[in-house]
mmCIF file of C-alpha atoms in Angstrom:
data_model
loop_
_atom_site.group_PDB
_atom_site.id
_atom_site.type_symbol
_atom_site.label_atom_id
_atom_site.label_comp_id
_atom_site.label_asym_id
_atom_site.label_seq_id
_atom_site.Cartn_x
_atom_site.Cartn_y
_atom_site.Cartn_z
ATOM 1 C CA MET F 117 -1.288 30.777 9.371
ATOM 2 C CA GLN F 118 -3.283 27.544 9.157
ATOM 3 C CA PRO F 119 -5.872 26.691 11.819
ATOM 4 C CA LEU F 120 -5.202 24.078 14.460
ATOM 5 C CA HIS F 121 -7.174 20.849 14.298
ATOM 6 C CA LEU F 122 -7.847 18.205 16.885
ATOM 7 C CA LEU F 123 -6.456 14.890 15.675
ATOM 8 C CA SER F 124 -9.356 13.027 17.277
ATOM 9 C CA GLN F 125 -11.937 15.327 15.659
ATOM 10 C CA LYS F 126 -13.696 14.298 12.448
ATOM 11 C CA ARG F 127 -14.309 16.842 9.735
ATOM 12 C CA GLY F 128 -17.490 18.818 10.179
ATOM 13 C CA GLN F 129 -17.746 18.202 13.916
ATOM 14 C CA HIS F 130 -17.491 21.124 16.295
ATOM 15 C CA VAL F 131 -15.427 21.052 19.452
ATOM 16 C CA ASN F 132 -17.054 21.963 22.752
ATOM 17 C CA ARG F 133 -14.484 24.358 24.205
ATOM 18 C CA SER F 134 -15.956 24.153 27.723
ATOM 19 C CA GLU F 135 -15.020 20.467 28.077
ATOM 20 C CA PRO F 136 -11.399 19.399 28.513
ATOM 21 C CA SER F 137 -10.017 17.715 25.423
ATOM 22 C CA ILE F 138 -7.685 14.757 25.168
ATOM 23 C CA GLY F 139 -6.929 15.350 21.487
ATOM 24 C CA VAL F 140 -3.664 16.801 20.282
ATOM 25 C CA LEU F 141 -3.686 20.154 18.505
ATOM 26 C CA LEU F 142 -1.760 20.030 15.272
ATOM 27 C CA ARG F 143 -1.625 22.049 12.082
ATOM 28 C CA PRO F 144 -2.172 20.018 8.897
ATOM 29 C CA GLN F 145 1.226 21.154 7.613
ATOM 30 C CA ASP F 146 2.887 19.837 10.783
ATOM 31 C CA LEU F 147 1.262 16.453 10.256
ATOM 32 C CA ARG F 148 2.506 16.312 6.655
ATOM 33 C CA LEU F 149 6.028 17.194 7.823
ATOM 34 C CA ALA F 150 5.892 14.508 10.518
ATOM 35 C CA ILE F 151 4.849 11.909 7.919
ATOM 36 C CA MET F 152 7.688 12.950 5.613
ATOM 37 C CA SER F 153 10.168 12.720 8.493
ATOM 38 C CA SER F 154 8.959 9.290 9.527
ATOM 39 C CA GLU F 155 9.292 8.094 5.909
ATOM 40 C CA ARG F 156 12.927 9.194 5.935
ATOM 41 C CA LEU F 157 13.556 7.415 9.233
ATOM 42 C CA MET F 158 12.078 4.206 7.822
ATOM 43 C CA ILE F 159 14.508 4.392 4.892
ATOM 44 C CA LEU F 160 17.345 4.343 7.425
ATOM 45 C CA LYS F 161 15.834 1.575 9.580
ATOM 46 C CA PRO F 162 13.333 -0.433 7.485
ATOM 47 C CA HIS F 163 13.022 -3.299 9.992
ATOM 48 C CA ASN F 164 12.337 -1.127 13.043
ATOM 49 C CA TRP F 165 8.760 -2.061 13.936
ATOM 50 C CA SER F 166 8.219 0.898 16.286
ATOM 51 C CA LEU F 167 9.073 3.402 13.510
ATOM 52 C CA ARG F 168 6.580 1.649 11.240
ATOM 53 C CA ARG F 169 3.972 1.745 14.012
ATOM 54 C CA ASP F 170 4.468 5.473 14.499
ATOM 55 C CA HIS F 171 4.333 6.090 10.743
ATOM 56 C CA GLY F 172 1.128 4.057 10.484
ATOM 57 C CA LEU F 173 -0.461 6.052 13.287
ATOM 58 C CA LEU F 174 0.500 9.331 11.612
ATOM 59 C CA LEU F 175 -1.173 8.083 8.425
ATOM 60 C CA TYR F 176 -4.246 7.133 10.464
ATOM 61 C CA HIS F 177 -4.447 10.610 11.982
ATOM 62 C CA SER F 178 -4.257 12.141 8.514
ATOM 63 C CA ARG F 179 -7.180 9.874 7.462
ATOM 64 C CA ARG F 180 -5.066 7.924 4.967
ATOM 65 C CA TYR F 181 -6.580 4.652 6.161
ATOM 66 C CA GLY F 182 -5.428 2.415 3.287
ATOM 67 C CA GLU F 183 -1.792 3.387 3.741
ATOM 68 C CA ALA F 184 -2.132 3.104 7.522
ATOM 69 C CA VAL F 185 -3.439 -0.463 7.199
ATOM 70 C CA GLN F 186 -0.509 -1.360 4.957
ATOM 71 C CA GLU F 187 2.145 0.089 7.284
ATOM 72 C CA LEU F 188 0.602 -1.330 10.442
ATOM 73 C CA SER F 189 0.266 -4.773 8.838
ATOM 74 C CA ILE F 190 3.992 -4.738 8.042
ATOM 75 C CA CYS F 191 4.651 -3.509 11.568
ATOM 76 C CA MET F 192 2.573 -6.361 12.998
ATOM 77 C CA ALA F 193 4.752 -8.889 11.153
ATOM 78 C CA LEU F 194 7.908 -7.358 12.675
ATOM 79 C CA ALA F 195 6.577 -6.646 16.190
ATOM 80 C CA PRO F 196 6.920 -8.830 19.295
ATOM 81 C CA THR F 197 3.928 -11.108 19.937
ATOM 82 C CA LYS F 198 2.259 -8.977 22.647
ATOM 83 C CA ASP F 199 2.421 -5.822 20.550
ATOM 84 C CA ALA F 200 1.291 -7.679 17.423
ATOM 85 C CA GLU F 201 -1.890 -8.785 19.223
ATOM 86 C CA VAL F 202 -2.742 -5.173 20.087
ATOM 87 C CA LEU F 203 -2.017 -4.041 16.540
ATOM 88 C CA GLU F 204 -4.232 -6.778 15.096
ATOM 89 C CA HIS F 205 -7.366 -5.341 16.737
ATOM 90 C CA PHE F 206 -6.488 -1.807 15.643
ATOM 91 C CA ILE F 207 -5.882 -2.937 12.052
ATOM 92 C CA GLU F 208 -9.304 -4.629 11.997
ATOM 93 C CA LYS F 209 -10.857 -1.333 13.096
ATOM 94 C CA LEU F 210 -8.927 0.494 10.374
ATOM 95 C CA HIS F 211 -10.249 -1.910 7.732
ATOM 96 C CA LEU F 212 -13.792 -1.034 8.803
ATOM 97 C CA MET F 213 -13.034 2.703 8.772
ATOM 98 C CA ARG F 214 -11.548 2.351 5.299
ATOM 99 C CA LEU F 215 -14.694 0.584 4.076
ATOM 100 C CA GLU F 216 -16.910 3.248 5.613
ATOM 101 C CA SER F 217 -14.934 6.066 4.007
ATOM 102 C CA SER F 218 -15.136 4.346 0.606
ATOM 103 C CA TRP F 219 -18.924 3.968 0.991
ATOM 104 C CA ASN F 220 -19.235 7.648 1.903
ATOM 105 C CA SER F 221 -17.291 8.601 -1.215
ATOM 106 C CA LEU F 222 -19.864 6.774 -3.369
ATOM 107 C CA LEU F 223 -22.751 8.888 -2.056
ATOM 108 C CA PRO F 224 -23.794 11.909 -4.106
ATOM 109 C CA PRO F 225 -22.655 15.205 -2.500
ATOM 110 C CA SER F 226 -26.197 16.274 -1.671
ATOM 111 C CA ALA F 227 -27.169 12.973 -0.004
ATOM 112 C CA PRO F 228 -26.703 12.825 3.777
ATOM 113 C CA SER F 229 -24.509 10.013 5.061
ATOM 114 C CA LYS F 230 -26.447 7.326 6.920
ATOM 115 C CA LEU F 231 -23.209 5.775 8.173
ATOM 116 C CA SER F 232 -22.158 8.591 10.483
#
């Protein structure tokens, strides 16, 4: 059986079990299955902005930031104005996270990350 992970937890960080957590516990396999299911739903309803939003957030939680930016950008084009404004700020944050993760991948394995 695979271990449970907090969605809000970054790799390498330890969870303080004495404090209450707001993160959702999810097995990596469950997250992959949820992404596959949301892809199938989007095939059935490609112009449903809320399905695209949910799919983008699943991609974000699985740290697939590039794909999340793409899906949420499409979602922003389809969403009502109020929701599009909220998504715009989140997409900007995702762009920065994507840049940071690409910088971290350029560092040699033995070098500590100065970005974290």
